Every structure is written in C-alpha cells, then in structure tokens.
Short mmCIF file of C-alpha atoms in Angstrom, two decimals:
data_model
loop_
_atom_site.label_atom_id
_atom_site.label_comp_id
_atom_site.label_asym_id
_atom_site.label_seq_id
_atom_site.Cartn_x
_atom_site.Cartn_y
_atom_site.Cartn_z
CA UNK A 649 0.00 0.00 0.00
CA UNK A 650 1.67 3.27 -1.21
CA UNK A 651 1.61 6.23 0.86
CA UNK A 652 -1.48 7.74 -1.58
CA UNK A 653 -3.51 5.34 -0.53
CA UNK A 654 -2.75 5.63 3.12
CA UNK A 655 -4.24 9.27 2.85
CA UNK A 656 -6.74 8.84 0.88
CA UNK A 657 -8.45 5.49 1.93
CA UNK A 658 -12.37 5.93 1.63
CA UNK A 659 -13.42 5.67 5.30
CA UNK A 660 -14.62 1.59 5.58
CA UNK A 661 -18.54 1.48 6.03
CA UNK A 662 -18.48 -0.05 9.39
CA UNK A 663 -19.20 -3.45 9.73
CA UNK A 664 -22.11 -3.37 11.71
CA UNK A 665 -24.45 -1.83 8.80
CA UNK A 666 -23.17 -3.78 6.62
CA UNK A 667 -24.15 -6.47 8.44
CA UNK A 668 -27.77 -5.27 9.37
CA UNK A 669 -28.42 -4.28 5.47
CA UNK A 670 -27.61 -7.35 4.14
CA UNK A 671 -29.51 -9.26 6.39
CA UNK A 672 -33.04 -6.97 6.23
CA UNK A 673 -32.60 -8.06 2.53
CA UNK A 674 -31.70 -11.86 2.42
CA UNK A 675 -34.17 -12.50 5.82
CA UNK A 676 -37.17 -10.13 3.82
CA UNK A 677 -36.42 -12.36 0.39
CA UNK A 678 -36.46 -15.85 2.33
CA UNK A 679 -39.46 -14.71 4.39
CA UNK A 680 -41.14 -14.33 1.31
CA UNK A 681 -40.38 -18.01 -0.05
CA UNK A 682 -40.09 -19.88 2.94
CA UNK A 683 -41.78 -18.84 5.45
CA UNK A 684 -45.51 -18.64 4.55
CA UNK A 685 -45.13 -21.69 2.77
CA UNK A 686 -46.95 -20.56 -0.38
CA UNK A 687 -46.63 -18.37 -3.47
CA UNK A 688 -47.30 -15.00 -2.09
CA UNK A 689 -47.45 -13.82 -5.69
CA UNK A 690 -51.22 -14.91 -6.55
CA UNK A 691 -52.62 -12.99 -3.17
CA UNK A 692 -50.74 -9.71 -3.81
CA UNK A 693 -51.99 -9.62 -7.40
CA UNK A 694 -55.89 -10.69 -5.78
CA UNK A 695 -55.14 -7.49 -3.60
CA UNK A 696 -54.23 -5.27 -6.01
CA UNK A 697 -57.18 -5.89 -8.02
CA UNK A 698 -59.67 -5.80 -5.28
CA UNK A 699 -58.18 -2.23 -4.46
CA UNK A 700 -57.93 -1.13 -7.92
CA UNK A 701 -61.62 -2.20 -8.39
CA UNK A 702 -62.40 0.02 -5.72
CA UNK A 703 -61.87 2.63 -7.87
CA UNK A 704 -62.53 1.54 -11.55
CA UNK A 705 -65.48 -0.67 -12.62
CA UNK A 706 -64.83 -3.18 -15.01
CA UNK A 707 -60.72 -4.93 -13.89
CA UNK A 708 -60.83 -8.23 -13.90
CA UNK A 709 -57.58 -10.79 -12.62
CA UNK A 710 -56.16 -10.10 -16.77
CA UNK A 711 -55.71 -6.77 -15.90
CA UNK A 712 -52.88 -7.27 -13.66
CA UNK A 713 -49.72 -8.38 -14.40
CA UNK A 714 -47.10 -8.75 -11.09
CA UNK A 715 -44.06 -10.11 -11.50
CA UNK A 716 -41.09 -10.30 -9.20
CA UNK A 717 -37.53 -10.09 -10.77
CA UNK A 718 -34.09 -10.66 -8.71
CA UNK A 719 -31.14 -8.48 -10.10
CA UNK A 720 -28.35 -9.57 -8.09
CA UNK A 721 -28.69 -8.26 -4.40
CA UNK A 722 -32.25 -6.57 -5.50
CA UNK A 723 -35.27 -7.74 -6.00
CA UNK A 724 -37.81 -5.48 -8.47
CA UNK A 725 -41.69 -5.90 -8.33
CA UNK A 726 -43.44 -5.33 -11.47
CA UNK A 727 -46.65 -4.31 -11.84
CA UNK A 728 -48.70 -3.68 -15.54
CA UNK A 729 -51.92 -3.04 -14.74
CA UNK A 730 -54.34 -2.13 -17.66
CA UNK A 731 -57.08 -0.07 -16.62
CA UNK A 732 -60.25 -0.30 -18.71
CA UNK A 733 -62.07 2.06 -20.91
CA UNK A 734 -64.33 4.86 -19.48
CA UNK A 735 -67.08 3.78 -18.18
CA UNK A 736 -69.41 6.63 -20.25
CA UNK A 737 -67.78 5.72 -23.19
CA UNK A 738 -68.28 1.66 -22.64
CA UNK A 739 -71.82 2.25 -21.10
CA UNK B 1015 -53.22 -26.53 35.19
CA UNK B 1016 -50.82 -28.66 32.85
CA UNK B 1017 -46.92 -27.17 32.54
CA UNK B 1018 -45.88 -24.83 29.90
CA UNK B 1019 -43.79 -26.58 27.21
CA UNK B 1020 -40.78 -23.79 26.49
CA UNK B 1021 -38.87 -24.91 23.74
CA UNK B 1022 -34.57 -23.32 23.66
CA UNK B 1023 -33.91 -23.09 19.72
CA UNK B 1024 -31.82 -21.23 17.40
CA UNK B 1025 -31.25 -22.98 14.49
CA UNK B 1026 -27.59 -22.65 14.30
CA UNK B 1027 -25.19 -24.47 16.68
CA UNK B 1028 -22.30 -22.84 19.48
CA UNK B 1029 -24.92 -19.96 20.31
CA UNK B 1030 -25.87 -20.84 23.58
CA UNK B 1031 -28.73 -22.83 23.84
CA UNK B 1032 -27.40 -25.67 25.98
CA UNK B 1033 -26.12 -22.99 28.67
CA UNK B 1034 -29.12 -20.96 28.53
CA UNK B 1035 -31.85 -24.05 29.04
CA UNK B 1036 -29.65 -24.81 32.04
CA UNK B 1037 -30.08 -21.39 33.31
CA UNK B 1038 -33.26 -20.37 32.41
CA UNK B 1039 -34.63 -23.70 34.10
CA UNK B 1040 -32.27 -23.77 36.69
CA UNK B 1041 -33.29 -19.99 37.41
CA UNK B 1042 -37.25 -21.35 37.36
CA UNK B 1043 -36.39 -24.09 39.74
CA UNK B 1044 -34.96 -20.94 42.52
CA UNK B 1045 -38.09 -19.11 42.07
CA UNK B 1046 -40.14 -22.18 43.53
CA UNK B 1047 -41.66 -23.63 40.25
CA UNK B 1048 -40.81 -27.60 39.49
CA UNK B 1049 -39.23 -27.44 36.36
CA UNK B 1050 -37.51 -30.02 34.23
CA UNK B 1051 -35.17 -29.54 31.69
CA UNK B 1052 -34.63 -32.24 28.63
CA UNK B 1053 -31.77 -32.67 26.33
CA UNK B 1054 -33.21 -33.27 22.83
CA UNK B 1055 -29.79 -33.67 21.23
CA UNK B 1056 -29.78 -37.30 20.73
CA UNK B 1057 -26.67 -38.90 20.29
CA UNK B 1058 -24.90 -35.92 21.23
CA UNK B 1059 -25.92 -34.57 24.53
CA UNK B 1060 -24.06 -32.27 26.44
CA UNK B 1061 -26.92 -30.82 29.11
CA UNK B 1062 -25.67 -33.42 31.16
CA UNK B 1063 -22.40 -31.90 31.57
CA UNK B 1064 -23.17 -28.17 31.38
CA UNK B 1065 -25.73 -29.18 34.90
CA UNK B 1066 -22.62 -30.99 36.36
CA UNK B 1067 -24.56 -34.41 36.46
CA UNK B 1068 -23.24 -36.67 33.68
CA UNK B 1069 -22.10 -39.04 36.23
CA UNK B 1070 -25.27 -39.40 37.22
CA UNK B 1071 -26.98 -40.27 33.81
CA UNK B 1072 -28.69 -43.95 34.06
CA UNK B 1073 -31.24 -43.83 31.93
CA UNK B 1074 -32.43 -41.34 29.57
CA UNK B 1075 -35.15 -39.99 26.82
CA UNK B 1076 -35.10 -42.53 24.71
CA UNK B 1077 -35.27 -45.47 26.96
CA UNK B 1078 -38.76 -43.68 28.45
CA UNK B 1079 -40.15 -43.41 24.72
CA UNK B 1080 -38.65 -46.79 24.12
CA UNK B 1081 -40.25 -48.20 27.64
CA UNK B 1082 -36.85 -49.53 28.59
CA UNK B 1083 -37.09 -47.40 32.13
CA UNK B 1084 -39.80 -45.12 33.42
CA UNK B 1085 -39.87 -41.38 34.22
CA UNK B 1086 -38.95 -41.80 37.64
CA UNK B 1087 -35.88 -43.45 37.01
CA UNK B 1088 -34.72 -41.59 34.45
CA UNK B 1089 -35.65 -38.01 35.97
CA UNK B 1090 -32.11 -36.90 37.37
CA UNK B 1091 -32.89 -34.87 40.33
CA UNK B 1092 -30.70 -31.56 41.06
CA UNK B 1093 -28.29 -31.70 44.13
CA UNK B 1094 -28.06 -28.12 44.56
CA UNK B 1095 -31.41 -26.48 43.45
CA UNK B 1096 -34.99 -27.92 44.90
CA UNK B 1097 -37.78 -28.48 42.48
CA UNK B 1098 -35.25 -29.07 39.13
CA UNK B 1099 -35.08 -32.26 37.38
CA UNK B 1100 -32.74 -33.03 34.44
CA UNK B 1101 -33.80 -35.51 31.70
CA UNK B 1102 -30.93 -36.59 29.56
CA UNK B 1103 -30.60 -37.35 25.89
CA UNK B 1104 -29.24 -41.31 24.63
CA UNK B 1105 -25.64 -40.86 23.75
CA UNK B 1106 -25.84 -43.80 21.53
CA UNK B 1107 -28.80 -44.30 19.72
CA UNK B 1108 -29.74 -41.48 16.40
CA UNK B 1109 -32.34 -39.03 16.32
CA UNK B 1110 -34.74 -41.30 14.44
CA UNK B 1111 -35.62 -43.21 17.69
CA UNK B 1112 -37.62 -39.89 19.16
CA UNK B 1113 -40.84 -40.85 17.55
CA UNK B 1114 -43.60 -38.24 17.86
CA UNK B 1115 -45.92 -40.19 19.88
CA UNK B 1116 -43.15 -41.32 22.05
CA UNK B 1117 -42.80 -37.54 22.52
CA UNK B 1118 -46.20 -36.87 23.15
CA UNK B 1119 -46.41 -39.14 25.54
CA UNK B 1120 -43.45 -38.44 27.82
CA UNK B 1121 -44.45 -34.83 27.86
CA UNK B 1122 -47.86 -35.42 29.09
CA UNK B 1123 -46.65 -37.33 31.83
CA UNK B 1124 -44.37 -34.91 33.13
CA UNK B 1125 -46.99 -32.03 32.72
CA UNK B 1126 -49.02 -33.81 35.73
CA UNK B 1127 -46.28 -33.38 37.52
CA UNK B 1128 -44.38 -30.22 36.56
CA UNK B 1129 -44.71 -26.15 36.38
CA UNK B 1130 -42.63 -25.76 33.36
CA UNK B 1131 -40.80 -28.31 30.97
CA UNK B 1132 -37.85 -26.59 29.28
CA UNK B 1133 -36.81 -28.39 26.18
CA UNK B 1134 -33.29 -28.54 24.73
CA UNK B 1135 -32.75 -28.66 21.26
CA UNK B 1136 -30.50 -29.76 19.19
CA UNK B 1137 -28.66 -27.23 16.29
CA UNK B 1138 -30.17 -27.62 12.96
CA UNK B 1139 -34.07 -28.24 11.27
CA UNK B 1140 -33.75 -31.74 11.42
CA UNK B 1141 -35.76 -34.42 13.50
CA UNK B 1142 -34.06 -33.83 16.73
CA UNK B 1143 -35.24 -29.83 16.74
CA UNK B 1144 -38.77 -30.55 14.81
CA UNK B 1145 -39.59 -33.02 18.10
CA UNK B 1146 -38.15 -30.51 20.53
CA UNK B 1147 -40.34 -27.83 19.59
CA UNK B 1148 -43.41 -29.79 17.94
CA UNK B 1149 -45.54 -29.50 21.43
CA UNK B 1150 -44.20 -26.11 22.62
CA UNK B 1151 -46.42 -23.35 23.73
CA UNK B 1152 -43.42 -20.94 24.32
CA UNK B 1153 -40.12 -20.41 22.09
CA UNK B 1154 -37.00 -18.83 23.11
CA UNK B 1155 -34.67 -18.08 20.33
CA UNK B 1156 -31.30 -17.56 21.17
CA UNK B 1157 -29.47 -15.55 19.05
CA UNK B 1158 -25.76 -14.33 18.75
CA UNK B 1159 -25.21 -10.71 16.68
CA UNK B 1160 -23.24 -12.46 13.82
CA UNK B 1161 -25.51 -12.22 10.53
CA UNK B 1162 -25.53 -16.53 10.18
CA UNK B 1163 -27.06 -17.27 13.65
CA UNK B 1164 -29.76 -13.99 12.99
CA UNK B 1165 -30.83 -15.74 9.41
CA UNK B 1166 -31.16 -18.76 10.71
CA UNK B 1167 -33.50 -17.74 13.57
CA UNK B 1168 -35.77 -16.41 11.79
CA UNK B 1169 -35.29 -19.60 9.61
CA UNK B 1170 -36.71 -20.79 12.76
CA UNK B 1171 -39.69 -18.62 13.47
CA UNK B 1172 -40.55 -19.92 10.40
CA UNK B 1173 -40.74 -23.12 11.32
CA UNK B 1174 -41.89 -22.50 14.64
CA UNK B 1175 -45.51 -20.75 12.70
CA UNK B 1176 -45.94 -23.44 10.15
CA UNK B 1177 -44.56 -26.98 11.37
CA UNK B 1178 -45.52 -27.16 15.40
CA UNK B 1179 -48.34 -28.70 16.65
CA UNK B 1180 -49.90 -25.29 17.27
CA UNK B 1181 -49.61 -24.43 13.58
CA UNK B 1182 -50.70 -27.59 12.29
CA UNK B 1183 -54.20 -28.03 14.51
CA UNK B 1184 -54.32 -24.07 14.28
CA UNK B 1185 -54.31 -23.29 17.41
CA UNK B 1186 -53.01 -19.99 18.83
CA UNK B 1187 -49.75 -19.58 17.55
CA UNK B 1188 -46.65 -20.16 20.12
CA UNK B 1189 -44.96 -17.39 22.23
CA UNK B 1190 -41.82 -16.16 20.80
CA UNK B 1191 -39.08 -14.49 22.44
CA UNK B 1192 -35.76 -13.29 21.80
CA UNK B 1193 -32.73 -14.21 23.74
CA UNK B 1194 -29.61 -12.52 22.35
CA UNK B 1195 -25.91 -14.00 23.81
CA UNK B 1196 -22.45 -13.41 23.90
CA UNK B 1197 -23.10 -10.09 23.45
CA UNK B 1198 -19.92 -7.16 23.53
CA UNK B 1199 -21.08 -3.52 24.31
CA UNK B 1200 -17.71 -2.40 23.69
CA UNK B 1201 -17.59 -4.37 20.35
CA UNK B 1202 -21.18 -3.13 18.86
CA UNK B 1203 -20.35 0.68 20.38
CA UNK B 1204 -17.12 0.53 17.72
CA UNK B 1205 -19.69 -0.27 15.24
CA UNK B 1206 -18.14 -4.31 14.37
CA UNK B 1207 -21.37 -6.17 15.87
CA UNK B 1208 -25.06 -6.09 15.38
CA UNK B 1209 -26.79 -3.87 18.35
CA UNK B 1210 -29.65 -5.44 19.77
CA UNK B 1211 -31.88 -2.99 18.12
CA UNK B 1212 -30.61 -4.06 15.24
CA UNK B 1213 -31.40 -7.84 15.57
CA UNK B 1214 -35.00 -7.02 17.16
CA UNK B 1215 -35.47 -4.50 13.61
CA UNK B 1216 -34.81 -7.81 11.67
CA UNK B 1217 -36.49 -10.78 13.57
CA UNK B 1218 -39.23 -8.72 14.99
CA UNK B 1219 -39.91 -10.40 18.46
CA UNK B 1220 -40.06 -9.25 21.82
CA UNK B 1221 -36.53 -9.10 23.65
CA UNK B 1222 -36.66 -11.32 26.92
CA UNK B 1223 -32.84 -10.57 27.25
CA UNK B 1224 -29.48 -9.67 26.79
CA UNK B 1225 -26.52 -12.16 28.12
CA UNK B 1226 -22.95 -10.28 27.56
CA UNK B 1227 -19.97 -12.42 26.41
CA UNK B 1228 -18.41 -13.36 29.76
CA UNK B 1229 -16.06 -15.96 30.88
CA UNK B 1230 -18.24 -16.95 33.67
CA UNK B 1231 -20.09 -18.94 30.97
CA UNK B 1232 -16.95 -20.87 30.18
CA UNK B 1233 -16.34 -21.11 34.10
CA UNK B 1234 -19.58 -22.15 34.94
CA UNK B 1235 -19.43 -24.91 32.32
CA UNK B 1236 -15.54 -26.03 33.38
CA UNK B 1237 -17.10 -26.56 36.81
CA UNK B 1238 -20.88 -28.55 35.68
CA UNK B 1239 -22.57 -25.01 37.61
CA UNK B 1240 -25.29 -23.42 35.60
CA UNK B 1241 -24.40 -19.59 35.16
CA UNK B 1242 -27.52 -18.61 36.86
CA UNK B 1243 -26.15 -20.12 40.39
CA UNK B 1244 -23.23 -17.99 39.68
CA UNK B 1245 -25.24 -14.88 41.46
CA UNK B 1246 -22.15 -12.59 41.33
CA UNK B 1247 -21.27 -12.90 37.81
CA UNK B 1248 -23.15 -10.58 34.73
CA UNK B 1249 -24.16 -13.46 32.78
CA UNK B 1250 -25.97 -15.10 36.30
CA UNK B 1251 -27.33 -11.87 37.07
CA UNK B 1252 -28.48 -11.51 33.37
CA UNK B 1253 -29.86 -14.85 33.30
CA UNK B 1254 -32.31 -14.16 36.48
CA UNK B 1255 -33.62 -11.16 34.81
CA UNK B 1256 -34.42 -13.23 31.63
CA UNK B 1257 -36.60 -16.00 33.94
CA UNK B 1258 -37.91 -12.51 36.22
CA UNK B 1259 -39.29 -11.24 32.92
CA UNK B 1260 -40.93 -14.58 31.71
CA UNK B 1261 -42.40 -14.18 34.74
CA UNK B 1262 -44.32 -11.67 34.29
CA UNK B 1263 -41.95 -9.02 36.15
CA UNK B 1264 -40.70 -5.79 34.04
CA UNK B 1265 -37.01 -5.05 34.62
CA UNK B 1266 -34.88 -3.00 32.65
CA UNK B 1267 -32.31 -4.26 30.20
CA UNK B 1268 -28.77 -4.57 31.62
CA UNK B 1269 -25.46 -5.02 30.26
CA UNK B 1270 -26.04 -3.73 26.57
CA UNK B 1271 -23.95 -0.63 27.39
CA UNK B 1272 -20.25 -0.17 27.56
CA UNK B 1273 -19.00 -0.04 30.87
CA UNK B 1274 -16.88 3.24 30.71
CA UNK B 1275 -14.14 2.66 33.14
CA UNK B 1276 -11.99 5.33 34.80
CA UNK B 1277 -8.23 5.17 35.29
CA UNK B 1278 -8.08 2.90 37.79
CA UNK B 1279 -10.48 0.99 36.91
CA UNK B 1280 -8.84 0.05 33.45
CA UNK B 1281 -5.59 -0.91 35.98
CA UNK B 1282 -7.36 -2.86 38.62
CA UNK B 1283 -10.33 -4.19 36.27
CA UNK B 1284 -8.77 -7.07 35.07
CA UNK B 1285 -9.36 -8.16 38.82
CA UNK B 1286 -12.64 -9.10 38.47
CA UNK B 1287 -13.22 -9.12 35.09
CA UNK B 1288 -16.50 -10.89 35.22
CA UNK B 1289 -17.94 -9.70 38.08
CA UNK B 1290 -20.79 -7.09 37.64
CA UNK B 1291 -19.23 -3.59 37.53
CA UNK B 1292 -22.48 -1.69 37.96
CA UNK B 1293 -25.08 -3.07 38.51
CA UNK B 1294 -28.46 -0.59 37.64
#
C-alpha cells in the first residue's frame, strides 16, 4: 500500500451496517419463499385488483400483471396493470 | 393446570442454547416452580455436563419413549437447586428413535407433575429440533449478533408458525421471544457487531434478554454449575432477569452498554473481570 492510498483510503462502512443491510434483505427475500409456505405472488396480485376495483369498474384478474424479478442483491416488483375504458364511453 | 412446554432453539449451533436451558430452568427451579429440563440432542448430549450431572446419567429420553425405564428413574434430580429435574438425551442411539408419539407421551406425563418443561434442542431443522419444539407453547430463540445465527432464527420462526403442533391443529400460535448472547457492548459501540436494536429490527420479536460475552459462561461450564447459580457474575445476574421477565416481572435491560471505566479501573479491572461492575 503506497503512501497515496494511506491518505486517501475511503473511510470503511463499518461493519455493523453492513451487516444489518444485508440481512433486512436476504431474511425479507427468504421470508417471502419460505416462510408462509406458499406463493405470495397470486394474493398480492388478488389485492391489487380488489383495491384497484375500488376505484374503476370493469378490472378483472387479466388486468394485472405482477411479476417479481431478482437483479443480483435486488429484487424489483413489477406491476402492468391495464385499466379499462371509461365507463361513459363503454356504457 | 398442565406445565408450559418452552422450547430453547436457534437454528444454528455454538450460540448458547445448551447454557441458557440450564439457566433459564435452573433460574425457574430458585423461584419455587418444578421445572424439568430435557436434552433433545440425541446422540450428542451435552446438558448433562453443562448441569454438572453426567455421572449421574442412568437412563435417559429414549429409553422412556422406548419403555426400557420409566420417568422416575430416568428423571435426574438436582443436588443443589430444589424443584429441578434433568432428563438426559441417549448418547448412543440417532435421532430417528424420538418418535412423535413417544414424545407426546413423555411430555404429558411430566406435565401432571411439573410447572414448566424446558426443552433442549439440538442445532439444525432436522428431527431432533422438529420433536423438541413440535408441542411447545413458548419459544425462546437464542441468538448471537453475527448475521448466520440472525438468518437462521428467523429460519426458525418460520418453522416455529408453520410446522408445530400449534400451527398444524391451528391453534393460537406459540410465544416467541428473543434471547440474544455473547453479546460485547464495547464491540457493537465501535460499530463491528449487530446492536440489539438491530437484531429485534430484523427478527421482529419481543426481547426477553441480553446475556454479555463473559467468561463466567466458560467457568460455569468447566465446573458442571449453571451460570444462573453464579449470582455474582453478569451473565448469572443476566440470566435471572431473563426467567424474572418470563415471569411476568418488568425489569430494565442490563449489560447492553459499555462499561466506561476510569483510570483505575482500566488498571485494577482485570481483577474481576466478570464480576458485575455496575449493577443498575
């Protein structure tokens, strides 16, 4: 290690956090997998429709798409959700 | 009424849970209550030696699931602590022979008899921890800062809400608590271990207690003493709060701080190293 480096070392994240992050994620993701014992998928996607119906007439379990992708330490949730015509202009 | 079932699990091995069923039953038998504790780690049992009576192992578990002895002769009574029994694990047969119903039926003997039965068991999901938790109505997890033993208690808790009696005849679920050991103050206020906060963010159960990393646990254990008899020392005294609390009574946490020592004390400390410094 030259003397460059010795001065201008990034402070080390300490341990500890390090730690705690990487467990909220791995613990939240095997929660999700393991824990329940089911696909969790099928009853988010049931939610999200029963809330979005609250609000527009006419979704039905098509209109929702969810999908969970893992990118390395990151998970991303997906969600299409097509919303349908106008009611006036349907009616 | 019929004796709580308290089940000492963790998942991962070397965290504590053979020194802290030995305490926390040990610390149940002082405050009056008949208690028995049972080593669930078949073919390796060390209860035996951590309560200072593996000389005086005859028969064990398996022989009373296996009707090779009775209850009574296999109960090992303790010499220095009235009302605690010790129930020792085979050292020779495998986990297979702990057959549910044999279980079953061992534990609902010694609830006629007993306040609280405080089971053992062994590291790992396999057979030996399924049986020792299957009929509990309470759960301590013991837990060490270190990011393996957190994942795999709440590997645990899992298992503990979906493959125990309780969850299987839905029933209301068991009683979880947190027990977090060989904890360092000093260590987690430089930032290099977990805080407790920390592992209660993650987990999410109630805290029943904090035991620091003290070398009165590895004293206690030389000597066959649970750590809870050793009234002077931080991990005793920490101990007896954990069983106060269980009981019911609210005490504050100790020993999660840094003891900030003065001059002399960072000369003369070394004296009594393990004794409690101040004790609030």
């Amino acid at each position: 290690m030259n003397i460059l480096e010795l001065l201008f070392r990034r402070p080390q994240k300490n341990s500890a956090q390090v730690a705690k992050e990487r467990l909220q994620i791995i613990v939240s993701h095997e929660r999700a997998t393991n824990h329940t014992g089911r696909d969790f998928l099928p009853v988010l996607q049931q939610e999200i429709i029963d809330v979005i119906a609250k609000y527009f007439t006419g979704i039905d379990k098509n209109s929702v798409r969810v999908e969970l992708q893992r990118m390395g330490s990151c998970s991303v949730l997906e969600l299409n959700v097509a919303l349908p015509e106008q009611n006036e202009e349907t009616a | 009424m019929a004796a709580q079932i308290i089940v000492i699990t963790s998942g991962k091995g070397g965290v504590g849970k053979t020194t802290s069923s030995a305490s926390f039953a040990t610390g149940l038998a002082m405050r009056g209550f008949k208690t028995v504790v049972i080593d669930f780690d078949v073919g390796l049992r060390n209860l035996d030696l951590v309560m200072g009576c593996e000389r005086r192992v005859v028969y064990d578990l398996i022989n009373v699931i296996h009707g090779e002895a009775n209850l009574q002769q296999a109960l090992i009574k303790d010499k220095r602590v009235e009302n605690l029994f010790i129930l020792a694990a085979s050292q020779t047969r495998d986990k297979d022979a702990l057959t549910q119903e044999g279980v079953e039926r061992v534990l609902q003997e010694l609830q006629r008899e007993f306040d609280y039965i405080v089971c053992d068991s062994p590291a790992g999901i396999e057979r030996g921890a399924i049986m020792a938790l299957y009929f509990a109505d309470t759960a301590i997890v013991v837990t060490n800062p270190e990011v393996s033993s957190v994942r795999d208690s709440d590997r645990i808790l899992g298992i503990l809400s979906s493959k125990s009696k309780r969850a299987e005849s839905k029933q209301e679920p068991i009683r979880e608590y947190l027990l977090v050991t060989r904890y360092s103050p000093a260590r987690v206020a430089r930032n290099e271990m977990l805080s407790v906060n920390d592992v209660v963010d993650i987990l999410h159960i109630p805290l029943l207690g904090v035991i620091p990393e003290s070398q009165a646990v590895l004293n206690a254990s030389n000597n066959g003493i649970p750590v809870s008899l050793e009234k002077e020392s931080d991990a005793g005294q920490a101990y007896l709060d954990v069983v106060a609390r269980f009981l019911g009574e609210n005490r504050p946490h100790r020993f999660i701080t840094e003891n900030k020592k003065g001059i002399l004390g960072r000369i003369f400390g070394w004296a009594n190293r393990d004794k409690v410094e101040d004790a609030v």
